[in-house]
Coordinates of C-alpha atoms and ligand atoms in Angstrom, one line a residue:
M1 CA 2.6 -2.9 36.0
P2 CA 3.5 -2.2 32.3
R3 CA 4.1 -5.4 30.3
V4 CA 7.1 -5.9 28.1
D5 CA 6.7 -8.3 25.1
A6 CA 10.3 -9.6 24.9
D7 CA 9.8 -11.5 21.6
L8 CA 12.1 -10.2 19.0
K9 CA 10.2 -8.2 16.3
L10 CA 11.9 -7.5 13.0
D11 CA 12.0 -5.0 10.2
F12 CA 12.9 -5.5 6.5
K13 CA 16.4 -4.3 7.3
D14 CA 17.0 -7.1 9.8
V15 CA 16.6 -10.0 7.4
L16 CA 17.6 -11.4 4.0
L17 CA 16.0 -14.2 2.0
R18 CA 17.9 -17.4 2.0
P19 CA 18.5 -18.7 -1.6
K20 CA 17.2 -22.1 -2.4
R21 CA 17.7 -24.7 -5.1
S22 CA 15.6 -24.0 -8.1
S23 CA 14.7 -25.5 -11.5
L24 CA 13.9 -22.1 -13.0
R25 CA 16.1 -21.2 -16.0
S26 CA 15.3 -17.5 -16.2
R27 CA 13.5 -14.8 -14.4
S28 CA 11.3 -14.4 -17.5
E29 CA 9.6 -17.7 -16.5
V30 CA 8.3 -16.2 -13.2
D31 CA 4.6 -15.4 -13.0
L32 CA 3.9 -12.3 -10.8
Q33 CA 0.1 -12.4 -11.4
R34 CA -2.1 -13.4 -8.5
T35 CA -5.7 -14.4 -8.3
F36 CA -7.7 -13.8 -5.1
T37 CA -11.4 -14.2 -4.2
F38 CA -12.3 -11.9 -1.4
R39 CA -14.0 -13.2 1.8
N40 CA -16.8 -10.6 2.1
S41 CA -17.3 -9.1 -1.3
K42 CA -16.9 -12.5 -3.1
Q43 CA -15.3 -10.6 -5.9
T44 CA -12.3 -12.0 -7.8
Y45 CA -9.0 -10.1 -8.3
N46 CA -6.4 -10.8 -11.0
G47 CA -3.2 -8.7 -11.3
I48 CA 0.3 -8.0 -9.9
P49 CA -0.5 -7.1 -6.3
V50 CA 1.6 -3.9 -5.9
I51 CA -0.4 -0.8 -5.0
A52 CA 0.4 2.9 -5.3
A53 CA -0.5 4.5 -2.0
N54 CA -3.6 6.7 -1.6
M55 CA -1.4 9.7 -0.9
D56 CA -2.1 12.7 -3.0
T57 CA 1.3 12.6 -4.6
T58 CA 1.2 8.9 -5.6
G59 CA -2.4 7.8 -5.7
T60 CA -3.0 9.9 -8.9
F61 CA -5.0 9.3 -12.1
E62 CA -1.7 9.7 -14.0
M63 CA -0.2 6.9 -11.9
A64 CA -3.3 4.7 -12.4
R65 CA -3.0 5.0 -16.2
V66 CA 0.5 3.6 -16.2
F67 CA 0.0 1.2 -13.4
S68 CA -3.1 -0.4 -14.9
K69 CA -1.2 -1.2 -18.1
H70 CA 0.9 -3.5 -16.0
T71 CA -2.1 -4.8 -14.0
L72 CA -0.7 -3.0 -11.0
F73 CA -3.2 -1.3 -8.6
T74 CA -3.7 2.3 -7.6
A75 CA -5.5 3.4 -4.4
L76 CA -6.6 6.9 -5.7
H77 CA -6.4 9.6 -3.0
K78 CA -9.6 10.9 -1.4
H79 CA -9.2 14.5 -2.6
Y80 CA -10.4 14.0 -6.2
S81 CA -13.7 15.7 -6.8
L82 CA -16.8 13.9 -8.2
E83 CA -16.3 15.8 -11.5
E84 CA -12.6 14.7 -11.8
W85 CA -13.7 11.1 -11.2
K86 CA -16.4 11.3 -13.8
K87 CA -14.0 12.6 -16.4
F88 CA -11.4 10.0 -15.6
A89 CA -14.0 7.2 -15.8
A90 CA -15.2 8.5 -19.1
D91 CA -11.8 8.9 -20.6
F92 CA -10.0 5.8 -19.2
P93 CA -12.7 3.2 -18.3
E94 CA -10.1 0.5 -18.9
C95 CA -8.1 1.8 -15.8
L96 CA -11.0 1.2 -13.4
E97 CA -10.4 -2.5 -13.0
H98 CA -7.4 -1.9 -10.8
V99 CA -8.2 1.2 -8.7
A100 CA -9.8 2.0 -5.4
A101 CA -11.7 5.1 -4.3
S102 CA -10.4 6.2 -0.8
S103 CA -12.2 7.6 2.2
G104 CA -11.5 8.6 5.7
S105 CA -14.0 7.8 8.4
G106 CA -15.8 11.2 8.6
Q107 CA -19.4 11.8 7.5
A108 CA -18.4 14.2 4.7
D109 CA -15.9 11.6 3.4
L110 CA -18.5 8.9 3.4
E111 CA -21.1 11.1 1.5
K112 CA -18.5 11.9 -1.1
L113 CA -17.5 8.2 -1.5
C114 CA -21.2 7.3 -2.0
R115 CA -21.6 9.9 -4.7
I116 CA -18.5 8.7 -6.5
L117 CA -19.4 5.0 -6.3
E118 CA -22.9 5.9 -7.6
A119 CA -21.6 7.9 -10.5
V120 CA -18.9 5.4 -11.4
P121 CA -20.3 1.9 -11.0
L122 CA -17.2 0.3 -12.5
I123 CA -15.2 1.1 -9.3
K124 CA -15.0 -2.2 -7.4
Y125 CA -12.7 -1.3 -4.6
I126 CA -13.0 1.0 -1.6
C127 CA -10.0 2.0 0.5
L128 CA -10.9 3.1 4.1
D129 CA -7.9 4.7 5.5
V130 CA -7.4 6.1 9.0
A131 CA -4.1 6.7 10.9
N132 CA -5.4 4.6 13.8
G133 CA -7.5 1.6 12.8
Y134 CA -7.9 0.6 16.5
S135 CA -10.8 2.9 17.3
E136 CA -14.3 1.5 17.9
H137 CA -15.7 4.3 15.7
F138 CA -13.6 2.9 12.8
V139 CA -15.0 -0.6 13.3
E140 CA -18.5 0.8 13.2
F141 CA -17.6 2.8 10.1
V142 CA -16.4 -0.4 8.3
K143 CA -19.7 -2.1 9.2
T144 CA -21.7 0.9 7.8
V145 CA -19.7 0.9 4.6
R146 CA -20.1 -2.9 4.2
G147 CA -23.9 -2.5 4.8
K148 CA -24.1 0.2 2.0
F149 CA -21.8 -1.6 -0.4
P150 CA -22.2 -5.4 -0.1
N151 CA -20.4 -6.2 -3.4
H152 CA -17.5 -3.8 -3.2
T153 CA -14.1 -5.1 -2.0
I154 CA -13.2 -3.1 1.1
M155 CA -9.6 -2.4 2.1
A156 CA -9.3 -1.1 5.6
G157 CA -6.6 0.0 8.1
N158 CA -4.2 0.7 9.4
V159 CA -3.4 -1.8 12.1
V160 CA -0.5 -4.0 13.1
T161 CA -1.8 -6.8 15.3
G162 CA -3.7 -10.0 14.6
E163 CA -6.7 -9.4 16.9
M164 CA -7.5 -6.1 15.1
V165 CA -7.1 -7.7 11.7
E166 CA -9.7 -10.3 12.7
E167 CA -12.1 -7.7 14.1
L168 CA -12.0 -5.6 10.9
I169 CA -12.4 -8.7 8.7
L170 CA -15.4 -9.9 10.8
S171 CA -16.8 -6.3 10.5
G172 CA -16.9 -6.6 6.7
A173 CA -13.4 -5.6 5.4
D174 CA -11.8 -7.9 2.8
I175 CA -8.2 -6.6 2.8
I176 CA -6.5 -5.2 5.9
K177 CA -3.8 -2.5 5.6
V178 CA -1.0 -3.3 7.9
G179 CA 1.6 -0.7 9.1
I180 CA 1.8 1.8 11.8
G181 CA 4.8 4.0 11.6
P182 CA 7.1 2.4 9.0
G183 CA 6.4 5.0 6.2
S184 CA 9.1 7.0 4.6
V185 CA 7.5 10.4 5.5
C186 CA 5.8 9.2 8.7
T187 CA 6.7 10.6 12.1
T188 CA 4.2 8.7 14.2
R189 CA 6.9 6.7 16.0
I190 CA 8.7 9.9 16.8
K191 CA 5.7 11.9 17.8
T192 CA 3.8 9.2 19.7
G193 CA 6.2 6.3 20.5
V194 CA 3.7 3.9 18.9
G195 CA 4.5 1.4 16.2
Y196 CA 5.4 -2.2 15.3
P197 CA 8.4 -3.5 13.2
Q198 CA 6.9 -4.0 9.8
L199 CA 8.2 -7.5 8.8
S200 CA 6.9 -9.0 12.1
A201 CA 3.6 -7.1 11.7
V202 CA 3.1 -8.6 8.3
I203 CA 4.0 -12.1 9.4
E204 CA 1.6 -12.0 12.3
C205 CA -1.2 -10.2 10.5
A206 CA -1.0 -12.4 7.4
D207 CA -1.5 -15.4 9.7
S208 CA -4.6 -13.9 11.3
A209 CA -6.1 -12.8 8.0
H210 CA -5.5 -16.0 6.1
G211 CA -7.0 -18.0 8.9
L212 CA -10.3 -16.2 8.2
K213 CA -9.8 -16.2 4.4
G214 CA -9.0 -12.5 4.5
H215 CA -6.1 -10.7 2.9
I216 CA -3.5 -8.1 3.9
I217 CA -1.6 -5.2 2.4
S218 CA 1.9 -4.5 3.7
D219 CA 1.7 -0.7 3.8
G220 CA 4.8 1.4 4.3
G221 CA 8.5 0.9 4.8
C222 CA 9.6 -0.4 1.4
C223 CA 12.7 1.5 0.4
C224 CA 13.9 -0.8 -2.5
P225 CA 12.6 -3.7 -4.6
G226 CA 14.2 -6.2 -2.1
D227 CA 11.9 -4.9 0.7
I228 CA 8.9 -5.6 -1.5
A229 CA 10.1 -9.1 -2.0
K230 CA 10.5 -9.5 1.8
A231 CA 7.0 -8.2 2.4
F232 CA 5.6 -10.8 0.0
G233 CA 7.9 -13.5 1.5
A234 CA 6.5 -12.6 4.9
G235 CA 3.0 -13.3 3.7
A236 CA 1.6 -10.0 2.4
D237 CA -1.0 -10.5 -0.4
F238 CA -0.4 -6.9 -1.6
V239 CA 2.4 -4.4 -1.0
M240 CA 1.6 -0.7 -0.9
L241 CA 4.2 1.9 -1.9
G242 CA 4.5 5.6 -1.3
G243 CA 8.1 6.9 -1.2
M244 CA 9.3 4.5 -3.9
L245 CA 6.8 6.1 -6.3
A246 CA 7.5 9.7 -5.4
G247 CA 9.3 12.1 -7.7
H248 CA 8.0 10.7 -11.0
D249 CA 6.2 12.4 -13.9
Q250 CA 3.0 10.6 -12.7
S251 CA 3.4 11.8 -9.0
A252 CA 1.5 15.0 -8.4
G253 CA 3.3 18.4 -8.1
E254 CA 5.7 20.5 -10.0
V255 CA 9.4 19.8 -10.8
I256 CA 11.4 22.4 -8.9
E257 CA 15.0 23.4 -9.7
K258 CA 17.1 23.5 -6.5
N259 CA 20.8 24.2 -6.6
G260 CA 20.9 23.0 -10.2
K261 CA 19.1 19.8 -9.3
K262 CA 15.5 18.8 -10.2
V263 CA 13.3 17.8 -7.3
K264 CA 9.7 17.2 -6.5
L265 CA 7.9 17.6 -3.1
F266 CA 6.7 14.5 -1.3
Y267 CA 4.8 14.7 2.0
G268 CA 2.9 12.6 4.5
M269 CA -0.9 12.8 4.4
S270 CA -0.9 14.2 7.9
S271 CA 2.1 16.5 7.4
D272 CA 1.8 20.3 7.8
T273 CA 1.9 20.5 4.0
A274 CA -1.1 18.2 3.5
M275 CA -3.1 19.7 6.3
K276 CA -2.5 23.3 5.1
K277 CA -3.6 22.2 1.6
Y278 CA -6.8 20.5 2.5
V279 CA -8.0 21.7 5.9
G280 CA -6.3 25.1 6.3
G281 CA -3.6 24.0 8.8
V282 CA -2.9 21.7 11.7
A283 CA -5.6 21.7 14.3
E284 CA -4.8 23.0 17.8
Y285 CA -5.2 19.6 19.5
R286 CA -3.0 17.5 17.2
A287 CA 0.6 17.3 16.1
S288 CA 1.5 16.8 12.5
E289 CA 2.6 13.1 12.0
G290 CA 4.1 13.4 8.6
R291 CA 7.2 15.0 7.0
T292 CA 7.7 17.0 3.8
V293 CA 10.8 16.1 1.8
E294 CA 12.3 17.0 -1.6
V295 CA 13.0 13.9 -3.7
P296 CA 15.2 13.8 -6.8
Y297 CA 13.1 14.0 -10.0
K298 CA 13.0 10.5 -11.4
G299 CA 11.2 10.9 -14.8
D300 CA 8.7 8.3 -16.0
V301 CA 7.5 5.8 -13.5
E302 CA 7.8 3.1 -16.2
D303 CA 11.5 2.7 -15.4
T304 CA 10.8 2.3 -11.7
I305 CA 8.1 -0.3 -12.4
R306 CA 10.6 -2.3 -14.5
D307 CA 13.1 -2.1 -11.7
I308 CA 10.5 -3.3 -9.1
L309 CA 9.1 -6.1 -11.3
G310 CA 12.5 -7.2 -12.4
G311 CA 13.7 -7.4 -8.8
L312 CA 10.7 -9.4 -7.8
R313 CA 11.1 -11.9 -10.6
S314 CA 14.7 -12.3 -9.7
T315 CA 13.9 -12.9 -6.0
C316 CA 11.5 -15.7 -7.1
T317 CA 14.3 -17.3 -9.2
Y318 CA 16.7 -17.2 -6.2
V319 CA 14.3 -19.0 -3.9
G320 CA 12.8 -21.3 -6.6
A321 CA 9.3 -19.8 -6.8
A322 CA 7.9 -20.1 -10.3
K323 CA 5.0 -17.9 -9.2
L324 CA 4.7 -15.0 -6.8
K325 CA 2.1 -17.1 -5.1
E326 CA 4.8 -19.6 -4.1
L327 CA 7.2 -17.0 -2.7
S328 CA 6.1 -17.0 0.9
R329 CA 6.2 -20.8 1.0
R330 CA 9.7 -20.8 -0.3
T331 CA 10.8 -18.1 2.1
T332 CA 13.3 -18.6 4.9
F333 CA 14.4 -15.3 6.5
I334 CA 17.9 -15.1 8.0
R335 CA 18.6 -12.5 10.5
V336 CA 21.5 -10.3 9.5
T337 CA 23.6 -7.4 10.9
Q338 CA 24.3 -5.9 7.5
Q339 CA 22.3 -5.6 4.3
S340 CA 24.9 -4.6 1.7
S341 CA 28.3 -3.1 1.4
H342 CA 28.8 0.5 2.3
M343 CA 32.1 0.9 0.5
F344 CA 30.9 3.3 -2.1
G345 CA 28.2 5.0 0.0
Ligands
LIG401 P1 6.2 4.5 2.2 O1 6.0 3.6 1.1 O2 6.4 5.9 1.8 O3 7.3 4.0 3.2 O4 4.9 4.5 3.1 C1 3.6 4.8 2.5 C2 2.6 4.8 3.6 O5 2.9 5.8 4.7 C3 1.2 5.2 3.2 O6 0.5 4.3 2.4 C4 0.6 5.5 4.5 O7 0.1 4.4 5.2 C5 1.7 6.1 5.4 N1 1.6 7.6 5.5 C6 1.4 8.4 4.5 N2 1.4 9.7 5.0 C7 1.6 9.6 6.3 C8 1.6 10.6 7.4 O8 1.5 11.8 7.2 N3 1.8 10.1 8.6 C9 1.9 8.7 8.8 N4 2.0 8.3 10.1 N5 1.9 7.8 7.9 C10 1.7 8.2 6.6

């Protein structure tokens, strides 16, 4: 008989953060920097733990140049060639502190990753990204990569449940990417019926990871700075953003004029658009699990960064957290039926 888990599971839209008494005078006093030492690589991280997603529109070298100035992190997409990496590393070595090289779990991907890491020894992070982190093959792949690169910090995912977070950490990953289906251009839930409400996934996966001294990334589903604050409040060590970073000068693609408005294309990494671009189309046996959308052109990502970091600092002052590190300890979520007024749209 199929089992039904009747426990309530929540998304960002289902909660708000309860304000708490605070001795902070101003949001300028809030420290968003975090320091982590990773379980398996033993490496130390310092920075503001917000990550540009390894999508080919957002995980770009241009994004990394701006993000690294703020100590923000960029998971560079896996489609850059070795030559492009070498040029980036030679021109902007200061950016390499806060970037990851990405790979899928195929043999060709792994070979390319090895060549990049060999050519650019300053890269300290690897992002192993597959749509379904539950496969045995992926677990074996994480072990293989850990064996080849004992000192690199490995991000791996995506999963949404504690037991799989534990398995990937015990297989050599340091930071687990959490999220199946919440993404802005993801259609997994529609095409497959599979998923897990993101806030609950983060709460449960953070608990499992932290028990093993591992870390997690909340990946997908953040539509506004408040959602990022909720992800950190739920226990995420890092928060990864795709859609919120789309449409900027630093996002890949041309600005298009459409009915007098400027737009840029943004698409899922398993959308028709991405599959046509990289593998010549969607294979017979699979459905595309990503959408292609036109997002309004938003100019320089600096403005969006200011908005995000300003929002986060403000969240911390509302709940009395002098540091981002304290945010989850100061978090009480309240369930709500409405997020904000709809009066003006
Ligand atoms: P967003 O911040 O846009 O809500 O979510 C970004 C995340 O969506 C990415 O980091 C990645 O995990 C996920 N994603 C990106 N492209 C696709 C896709 O084509 N299909 C699915 N299922 N997820 C995607």
